[in-house]
Amino acid sequence: MGTLSAVGYRRLGAVGSLAAAVGGTAAGRLPARDPWGIWVPHGSATTVAAAVLAYLGLTLLVVSWWRYGRLVARGAAGGVRGTLVTLVWWAAPLVLAPPLHSADVYSYIAQGAMVVEGHDVYTSGPSVLGPDELGADAAASSGAHWTDTPAPYGPVFLVLAKWVVLATDGRIVPAVLGMRIVALAALALIVWSTLRIARACGASETGALWLGALNPLLLIHVVGGMHNDGLMIGIMLAGVVCALRGRWVLGSAVVALAMMVKSPAAVALLFIGAIVVRRTSGPLAWRVVKAFAVPALVAGAVAVVTTLLSGTGFGWLRTQSVAGSIHTALSLSSDIGLGAGELTRLLFGWDPQPVKRAFQLAGLVLALAVIGYAALATFRTVRPWRGGRPPHARPHAPLHPVHGLGAALLALVVLSPMVQPWYLLWGMAAISATAWNGRLGRVLAVLSAALVYETHPNGSTPGYGFAMAGAVCVLGAVLLRGEDRQRRAAVAAGSTERSVIPSARRPSAPADLPPARTEKTASTSG
């Protein structure tokens, strides 16, 4: 494919998004019953053809996004406004599509209906809804893993799902579209927060939008699949924005609301504390106590108040581990634990489940250690990850707290007992706002392009999806290596050209120049 302009890739990506949405009308996750007759099953030949169309559209979207990113790196993408227009073009075709690549939205609706009908969502699954109760169609459409599984979500999200059910009377199509409105609000909040964090960090706003919002993984799984992870991320980042502006108590309260959607947002409290330690004066011991105790107390108070006001009870405290009972192939700790458990069963006749749980627990302990180390690195001269500092920062300057937050969330995902492709988004926006084109940001870009293929439009995980994801990872690595070689060659050519300039006219070394706050310079920072 030849090189197009930013507008050309915008149009090409919109065609891909439209193809994915049209294919999803037959190959997406359709409800078990649709009284309106809009999202109904088709014949097998039509379904297969629609799936092929959806995959082709997805590929067109991924290629357009990747090439658009290369334009962003060169400063030729039209800036923030042009990227926002591109985001609208790519997201719009997905708005009226059925759920794509996941059935989770049906369980969200069913859980909201359970709250309306007076069922305890923290002890029962959607299967308790009777055929004459609100949300019965959603319960019948939920994925098999969640039919009898209690909700692991906090009361804030359950209340939102309840409001959607009440507003739509539990009818399946309007309820799904109501949840998509929530997802679009989450996308808007992610955009708002990412831009402000990038501006505060001196990073490229356009680059941050490219990796953190225009990302096909986010479009497919937040807009298309309506996963509540997008809402958690948006609220969490809004809290971080408040903390960066000096309103860290408010920021802690906002992060607590994100925790009441999904619990991983609690990690942000640690890095809000790091922001306070770095920006306040006084004895270090007092600053540390204030920075980490006060956000925890504020978040705890908000959690208690929201739980009491919601009326859903405190059952969310005991259901945070239910997701670990669902095995996903992307979880390293679960895969290793399962293999070790089967090995001990063959050798010693042991029950494999305790062995698997031990490896899952070890993964979580290691994740907590990495999170603690990342927090320490934000105010100590430790460099666990490259690329988290402005280009003109001191070589041993502390890691930026926002970058540390992104790295910590990624570590939590990698070592979690249950990993889904869209979990990568937890730390994506934070990394995009600090080092979108750094080493870690580039790895995330490749993984984003690959993981969109891991799930079928109907939400299943076929073997060929993993094969396609692996192929994209290899191709992405090859492309990045090629770009690195070109960059090194350009630098070498520039050095050779400068060497023939008379010394009296030779410019100062780049390190001695003041930082240039242009979009192009910021976008090439690592």
PDB file of C-alpha atoms in Angstrom, residues 229-439:
ATOM      1  CA  ASP A 229     -12.981  -1.136  31.387  1.00  0.00           C
ATOM      2  CA  GLY A 230     -13.280   2.008  29.265  1.00  0.00           C
ATOM      3  CA  LEU A 231     -15.395   3.702  31.927  1.00  0.00           C
ATOM      4  CA  MET A 232     -12.935   2.675  34.642  1.00  0.00           C
ATOM      5  CA  ILE A 233     -10.013   4.055  32.627  1.00  0.00           C
ATOM      6  CA  GLY A 234     -11.750   7.341  31.814  1.00  0.00           C
ATOM      7  CA  ILE A 235     -12.762   8.072  35.417  1.00  0.00           C
ATOM      8  CA  MET A 236      -9.367   6.976  36.760  1.00  0.00           C
ATOM      9  CA  LEU A 237      -7.499   9.279  34.376  1.00  0.00           C
ATOM     10  CA  ALA A 238      -9.816  12.154  35.275  1.00  0.00           C
ATOM     11  CA  GLY A 239      -8.744  11.657  38.883  1.00  0.00           C
ATOM     12  CA  VAL A 240      -5.098  11.730  37.823  1.00  0.00           C
ATOM     13  CA  VAL A 241      -5.734  15.001  35.966  1.00  0.00           C
ATOM     14  CA  CYS A 242      -7.118  16.510  39.176  1.00  0.00           C
ATOM     15  CA  ALA A 243      -4.037  15.363  41.093  1.00  0.00           C
ATOM     16  CA  LEU A 244      -1.670  16.828  38.497  1.00  0.00           C
ATOM     17  CA  ARG A 245      -3.478  20.144  38.889  1.00  0.00           C
ATOM     18  CA  GLY A 246      -2.863  20.104  42.647  1.00  0.00           C
ATOM     19  CA  ARG A 247      -6.367  18.945  43.670  1.00  0.00           C
ATOM     20  CA  TRP A 248      -5.201  15.554  44.864  1.00  0.00           C
ATOM     21  CA  VAL A 249      -7.966  15.035  47.454  1.00  0.00           C
ATOM     22  CA  LEU A 250     -10.565  15.476  44.723  1.00  0.00           C
ATOM     23  CA  GLY A 251      -8.458  13.269  42.483  1.00  0.00           C
ATOM     24  CA  SER A 252      -8.461  10.523  45.117  1.00  0.00           C
ATOM     25  CA  ALA A 253     -12.252  10.734  45.368  1.00  0.00           C
ATOM     26  CA  VAL A 254     -12.622  10.501  41.585  1.00  0.00           C
ATOM     27  CA  VAL A 255     -10.300   7.490  41.459  1.00  0.00           C
ATOM     28  CA  ALA A 256     -12.481   5.897  44.142  1.00  0.00           C
ATOM     29  CA  LEU A 257     -15.452   6.212  41.781  1.00  0.00           C
ATOM     30  CA  ALA A 258     -13.376   4.403  39.146  1.00  0.00           C
ATOM     31  CA  MET A 259     -12.673   1.687  41.723  1.00  0.00           C
ATOM     32  CA  MET A 260     -16.415   1.338  42.151  1.00  0.00           C
ATOM     33  CA  VAL A 261     -16.565   0.396  38.469  1.00  0.00           C
ATOM     34  CA  LYS A 262     -13.624  -2.040  38.494  1.00  0.00           C
ATOM     35  CA  SER A 263     -11.138  -2.504  41.305  1.00  0.00           C
ATOM     36  CA  PRO A 264      -7.797  -2.240  39.364  1.00  0.00           C
ATOM     37  CA  ALA A 265      -8.235   1.549  39.360  1.00  0.00           C
ATOM     38  CA  ALA A 266      -7.097   1.464  43.001  1.00  0.00           C
ATOM     39  CA  VAL A 267      -3.500   1.296  41.729  1.00  0.00           C
ATOM     40  CA  ALA A 268      -3.803   4.970  40.738  1.00  0.00           C
ATOM     41  CA  LEU A 269      -4.054   5.987  44.405  1.00  0.00           C
ATOM     42  CA  LEU A 270      -0.459   4.924  44.927  1.00  0.00           C
ATOM     43  CA  PHE A 271       0.744   7.205  42.150  1.00  0.00           C
ATOM     44  CA  ILE A 272      -1.405  10.107  43.271  1.00  0.00           C
ATOM     45  CA  GLY A 273       0.513   9.702  46.522  1.00  0.00           C
ATOM     46  CA  ALA A 274       3.756   9.836  44.552  1.00  0.00           C
ATOM     47  CA  ILE A 275       2.619  13.099  42.946  1.00  0.00           C
ATOM     48  CA  VAL A 276       1.952  14.556  46.394  1.00  0.00           C
ATOM     49  CA  VAL A 277       5.354  13.454  47.730  1.00  0.00           C
ATOM     50  CA  ARG A 278       7.115  15.144  44.818  1.00  0.00           C
ATOM     51  CA  ARG A 279       5.102  18.365  44.935  1.00  0.00           C
ATOM     52  CA  THR A 280       4.825  19.077  48.661  1.00  0.00           C
ATOM     53  CA  SER A 281       7.440  20.333  51.073  1.00  0.00           C
ATOM     54  CA  GLY A 282       8.356  19.430  54.613  1.00  0.00           C
ATOM     55  CA  PRO A 283       9.903  16.392  56.311  1.00  0.00           C
ATOM     56  CA  LEU A 284       9.928  13.367  54.004  1.00  0.00           C
ATOM     57  CA  ALA A 285       8.330  11.069  56.570  1.00  0.00           C
ATOM     58  CA  TRP A 286       5.341  13.388  57.025  1.00  0.00           C
ATOM     59  CA  ARG A 287       4.962  13.864  53.272  1.00  0.00           C
ATOM     60  CA  VAL A 288       4.920  10.105  52.733  1.00  0.00           C
ATOM     61  CA  VAL A 289       2.325   9.541  55.455  1.00  0.00           C
ATOM     62  CA  LYS A 290       0.127  12.346  54.135  1.00  0.00           C
ATOM     63  CA  ALA A 291       0.542  11.284  50.514  1.00  0.00           C
ATOM     64  CA  PHE A 292      -0.401   7.651  50.950  1.00  0.00           C
ATOM     65  CA  ALA A 293      -2.709   7.657  53.972  1.00  0.00           C
ATOM     66  CA  VAL A 294      -4.978  10.532  52.969  1.00  0.00           C
ATOM     67  CA  PRO A 295      -5.811   9.257  49.457  1.00  0.00           C
ATOM     68  CA  ALA A 296      -6.551   5.832  50.924  1.00  0.00           C
ATOM     69  CA  LEU A 297      -8.847   7.319  53.565  1.00  0.00           C
ATOM     70  CA  VAL A 298     -10.618   9.526  51.013  1.00  0.00           C
ATOM     71  CA  ALA A 299     -11.092   6.603  48.643  1.00  0.00           C
ATOM     72  CA  GLY A 300     -12.332   4.390  51.452  1.00  0.00           C
ATOM     73  CA  ALA A 301     -14.893   6.976  52.531  1.00  0.00           C
ATOM     74  CA  VAL A 302     -16.135   7.428  48.963  1.00  0.00           C
ATOM     75  CA  ALA A 303     -16.407   3.662  48.517  1.00  0.00           C
ATOM     76  CA  VAL A 304     -18.482   3.312  51.671  1.00  0.00           C
ATOM     77  CA  VAL A 305     -20.785   6.202  50.803  1.00  0.00           C
ATOM     78  CA  THR A 306     -21.374   5.082  47.210  1.00  0.00           C
ATOM     79  CA  THR A 307     -22.043   1.519  48.335  1.00  0.00           C
ATOM     80  CA  LEU A 308     -24.584   2.647  50.926  1.00  0.00           C
ATOM     81  CA  LEU A 309     -26.306   4.992  48.471  1.00  0.00           C
ATOM     82  CA  SER A 310     -26.468   2.348  45.740  1.00  0.00           C
ATOM     83  CA  GLY A 311     -28.203  -0.208  47.912  1.00  0.00           C
ATOM     84  CA  THR A 312     -26.290  -3.080  46.286  1.00  0.00           C
ATOM     85  CA  GLY A 313     -24.425  -3.994  49.461  1.00  0.00           C
ATOM     86  CA  PHE A 314     -20.753  -4.664  50.142  1.00  0.00           C
ATOM     87  CA  GLY A 315     -20.648  -7.983  48.342  1.00  0.00           C
ATOM     88  CA  TRP A 316     -18.196  -6.549  45.813  1.00  0.00           C
ATOM     89  CA  LEU A 317     -15.505  -6.980  48.461  1.00  0.00           C
ATOM     90  CA  ARG A 318     -15.778 -10.773  48.228  1.00  0.00           C
ATOM     91  CA  THR A 319     -16.367 -11.167  44.481  1.00  0.00           C
ATOM     92  CA  GLN A 320     -13.129  -9.626  43.222  1.00  0.00           C
ATOM     93  CA  SER A 321     -11.603 -13.070  42.748  1.00  0.00           C
ATOM     94  CA  VAL A 322     -14.451 -14.659  40.774  1.00  0.00           C
ATOM     95  CA  ALA A 323     -12.841 -13.763  37.445  1.00  0.00           C
ATOM     96  CA  GLY A 324      -9.848 -15.902  38.393  1.00  0.00           C
ATOM     97  CA  SER A 325     -12.040 -18.989  38.194  1.00  0.00           C
ATOM     98  CA  ILE A 326     -12.429 -18.395  34.424  1.00  0.00           C
ATOM     99  CA  HIS A 327      -9.368 -19.615  32.540  1.00  0.00           C
ATOM    100  CA  THR A 328      -8.114 -17.430  29.699  1.00  0.00           C
ATOM    101  CA  ALA A 329      -5.226 -18.398  27.452  1.00  0.00           C
ATOM    102  CA  LEU A 330      -3.601 -14.956  27.759  1.00  0.00           C
ATOM    103  CA  SER A 331      -2.921 -15.355  31.498  1.00  0.00           C
ATOM    104  CA  LEU A 332       0.670 -16.504  31.968  1.00  0.00           C
ATOM    105  CA  SER A 333       0.253 -17.411  35.635  1.00  0.00           C
ATOM    106  CA  SER A 334      -2.875 -19.464  34.922  1.00  0.00           C
ATOM    107  CA  ASP A 335      -1.305 -21.205  31.932  1.00  0.00           C
ATOM    108  CA  ILE A 336       1.864 -22.085  33.836  1.00  0.00           C
ATOM    109  CA  GLY A 337      -0.160 -23.116  36.881  1.00  0.00           C
ATOM    110  CA  LEU A 338      -2.415 -25.308  34.779  1.00  0.00           C
ATOM    111  CA  GLY A 339       0.562 -27.005  33.135  1.00  0.00           C
ATOM    112  CA  ALA A 340       2.312 -27.532  36.473  1.00  0.00           C
ATOM    113  CA  GLY A 341      -0.896 -28.840  38.016  1.00  0.00           C
ATOM    114  CA  GLU A 342      -1.404 -31.399  35.252  1.00  0.00           C
ATOM    115  CA  LEU A 343       2.232 -32.451  35.558  1.00  0.00           C
ATOM    116  CA  THR A 344       1.926 -33.035  39.310  1.00  0.00           C
ATOM    117  CA  ARG A 345      -1.296 -34.939  38.704  1.00  0.00           C
ATOM    118  CA  LEU A 346       0.470 -37.291  36.325  1.00  0.00           C
ATOM    119  CA  LEU A 347       3.545 -37.700  38.523  1.00  0.00           C
ATOM    120  CA  PHE A 348       2.080 -37.704  42.023  1.00  0.00           C
ATOM    121  CA  GLY A 349      -1.695 -37.921  41.601  1.00  0.00           C
ATOM    122  CA  TRP A 350      -2.226 -34.474  43.167  1.00  0.00           C
ATOM    123  CA  ASP A 351      -5.264 -32.319  42.566  1.00  0.00           C
ATOM    124  CA  PRO A 352      -4.139 -29.803  39.890  1.00  0.00           C
ATOM    125  CA  GLN A 353      -6.379 -26.948  41.067  1.00  0.00           C
ATOM    126  CA  PRO A 354      -4.427 -26.042  44.250  1.00  0.00           C
ATOM    127  CA  VAL A 355      -1.228 -25.991  42.193  1.00  0.00           C
ATOM    128  CA  LYS A 356      -2.829 -23.676  39.635  1.00  0.00           C
ATOM    129  CA  ARG A 357      -4.134 -21.373  42.372  1.00  0.00           C
ATOM    130  CA  ALA A 358      -0.664 -21.243  43.944  1.00  0.00           C
ATOM    131  CA  PHE A 359       0.847 -20.015  40.679  1.00  0.00           C
ATOM    132  CA  GLN A 360      -1.961 -17.473  40.278  1.00  0.00           C
ATOM    133  CA  LEU A 361      -1.302 -16.189  43.802  1.00  0.00           C
ATOM    134  CA  ALA A 362       2.428 -16.018  43.101  1.00  0.00           C
ATOM    135  CA  GLY A 363       1.684 -13.952  40.002  1.00  0.00           C
ATOM    136  CA  LEU A 364      -0.392 -11.492  42.001  1.00  0.00           C
ATOM    137  CA  VAL A 365       2.308 -11.196  44.673  1.00  0.00           C
ATOM    138  CA  LEU A 366       4.897 -10.494  41.981  1.00  0.00           C
ATOM    139  CA  ALA A 367       2.550  -7.922  40.418  1.00  0.00           C
ATOM    140  CA  LEU A 368       2.240  -6.138  43.763  1.00  0.00           C
ATOM    141  CA  ALA A 369       6.032  -6.084  44.064  1.00  0.00           C
ATOM    142  CA  VAL A 370       6.382  -4.540  40.597  1.00  0.00           C
ATOM    143  CA  ILE A 371       3.681  -1.976  41.374  1.00  0.00           C
ATOM    144  CA  GLY A 372       5.498  -1.009  44.577  1.00  0.00           C
ATOM    145  CA  TYR A 373       8.797  -0.722  42.728  1.00  0.00           C
ATOM    146  CA  ALA A 374       7.214   1.458  40.039  1.00  0.00           C
ATOM    147  CA  ALA A 375       5.815   3.745  42.737  1.00  0.00           C
ATOM    148  CA  LEU A 376       9.227   3.947  44.410  1.00  0.00           C
ATOM    149  CA  ALA A 377      10.797   4.829  41.065  1.00  0.00           C
ATOM    150  CA  THR A 378       8.621   7.932  40.791  1.00  0.00           C
ATOM    151  CA  PHE A 379      10.514   9.711  43.549  1.00  0.00           C
ATOM    152  CA  ARG A 380      13.773   7.779  43.743  1.00  0.00           C
ATOM    153  CA  THR A 381      16.590   7.659  41.174  1.00  0.00           C
ATOM    154  CA  VAL A 382      15.571   4.261  39.837  1.00  0.00           C
ATOM    155  CA  ARG A 383      15.000   3.564  36.145  1.00  0.00           C
ATOM    156  CA  PRO A 384      12.984   0.366  35.717  1.00  0.00           C
ATOM    157  CA  TRP A 385      11.553   1.439  32.330  1.00  0.00           C
ATOM    158  CA  ARG A 386      12.925   3.701  29.674  1.00  0.00           C
ATOM    159  CA  GLY A 387      10.859   6.315  27.965  1.00  0.00           C
ATOM    160  CA  GLY A 388       8.951   7.786  30.871  1.00  0.00           C
ATOM    161  CA  ARG A 389      10.653  11.154  31.001  1.00  0.00           C
ATOM    162  CA  PRO A 390      10.590  14.250  28.845  1.00  0.00           C
ATOM    163  CA  PRO A 391      13.372  14.250  26.227  1.00  0.00           C
ATOM    164  CA  HIS A 392      15.396  16.896  28.086  1.00  0.00           C
ATOM    165  CA  ALA A 393      15.075  15.388  31.561  1.00  0.00           C
ATOM    166  CA  ARG A 394      18.166  14.498  33.578  1.00  0.00           C
ATOM    167  CA  PRO A 395      19.454  10.962  32.876  1.00  0.00           C
ATOM    168  CA  HIS A 396      18.647   9.811  36.411  1.00  0.00           C
ATOM    169  CA  ALA A 397      15.512  11.867  36.974  1.00  0.00           C
ATOM    170  CA  PRO A 398      12.696  10.052  38.785  1.00  0.00           C
ATOM    171  CA  LEU A 399      10.105   8.254  36.684  1.00  0.00           C
ATOM    172  CA  HIS A 400       7.020  10.356  35.951  1.00  0.00           C
ATOM    173  CA  PRO A 401       4.131   9.178  38.171  1.00  0.00           C
ATOM    174  CA  VAL A 402       1.730   8.857  35.227  1.00  0.00           C
ATOM    175  CA  HIS A 403       4.189   6.692  33.327  1.00  0.00           C
ATOM    176  CA  GLY A 404       4.752   4.661  36.474  1.00  0.00           C
ATOM    177  CA  LEU A 405       0.994   4.176  36.774  1.00  0.00           C
ATOM    178  CA  GLY A 406       0.799   2.872  33.219  1.00  0.00           C
ATOM    179  CA  ALA A 407       3.696   0.469  33.764  1.00  0.00           C
ATOM    180  CA  ALA A 408       2.202  -0.753  37.044  1.00  0.00           C
ATOM    181  CA  LEU A 409      -1.182  -1.454  35.465  1.00  0.00           C
ATOM    182  CA  LEU A 410       0.484  -3.318  32.620  1.00  0.00           C
ATOM    183  CA  ALA A 411       2.389  -5.444  35.128  1.00  0.00           C
ATOM    184  CA  LEU A 412      -0.883  -6.212  36.881  1.00  0.00           C
ATOM    185  CA  VAL A 413      -2.404  -7.315  33.574  1.00  0.00           C
ATOM    186  CA  VAL A 414       0.540  -9.524  32.605  1.00  0.00           C
ATOM    187  CA  LEU A 415       0.562 -11.295  35.980  1.00  0.00           C
ATOM    188  CA  SER A 416      -3.209 -11.446  36.548  1.00  0.00           C
ATOM    189  CA  PRO A 417      -4.969 -14.832  36.840  1.00  0.00           C
ATOM    190  CA  MET A 418      -7.429 -13.717  34.140  1.00  0.00           C
ATOM    191  CA  VAL A 419      -6.361 -11.663  31.130  1.00  0.00           C
ATOM    192  CA  GLN A 420      -8.546 -10.451  28.277  1.00  0.00           C
ATOM    193  CA  PRO A 421      -7.225  -8.566  25.208  1.00  0.00           C
ATOM    194  CA  TRP A 422      -8.866  -5.292  26.255  1.00  0.00           C
ATOM    195  CA  TYR A 423      -7.136  -5.378  29.666  1.00  0.00           C
ATOM    196  CA  LEU A 424      -4.103  -4.001  27.826  1.00  0.00           C
ATOM    197  CA  LEU A 425      -6.005  -0.713  27.708  1.00  0.00           C
ATOM    198  CA  TRP A 426      -5.708  -0.273  31.489  1.00  0.00           C
ATOM    199  CA  GLY A 427      -2.209   1.165  31.242  1.00  0.00           C
ATOM    200  CA  MET A 428      -2.325   2.172  27.582  1.00  0.00           C
ATOM    201  CA  ALA A 429      -3.688   5.688  28.016  1.00  0.00           C
ATOM    202  CA  ALA A 430      -1.168   6.538  30.740  1.00  0.00           C
ATOM    203  CA  ILE A 431       1.752   5.336  28.619  1.00  0.00           C
ATOM    204  CA  SER A 432       0.369   7.130  25.564  1.00  0.00           C
ATOM    205  CA  ALA A 433       0.275  10.402  27.468  1.00  0.00           C
ATOM    206  CA  THR A 434       3.918  10.143  28.549  1.00  0.00           C
ATOM    207  CA  ALA A 435       5.846   8.132  25.942  1.00  0.00           C
ATOM    208  CA  TRP A 436       3.624   7.089  23.060  1.00  0.00           C
ATOM    209  CA  ASN A 437       6.586   6.638  20.713  1.00  0.00           C
ATOM    210  CA  GLY A 438       9.036   5.318  23.289  1.00  0.00           C
ATOM    211  CA  ARG A 439      10.084   1.682  23.503  1.00  0.00           C
TER     212      ARG A 439
END
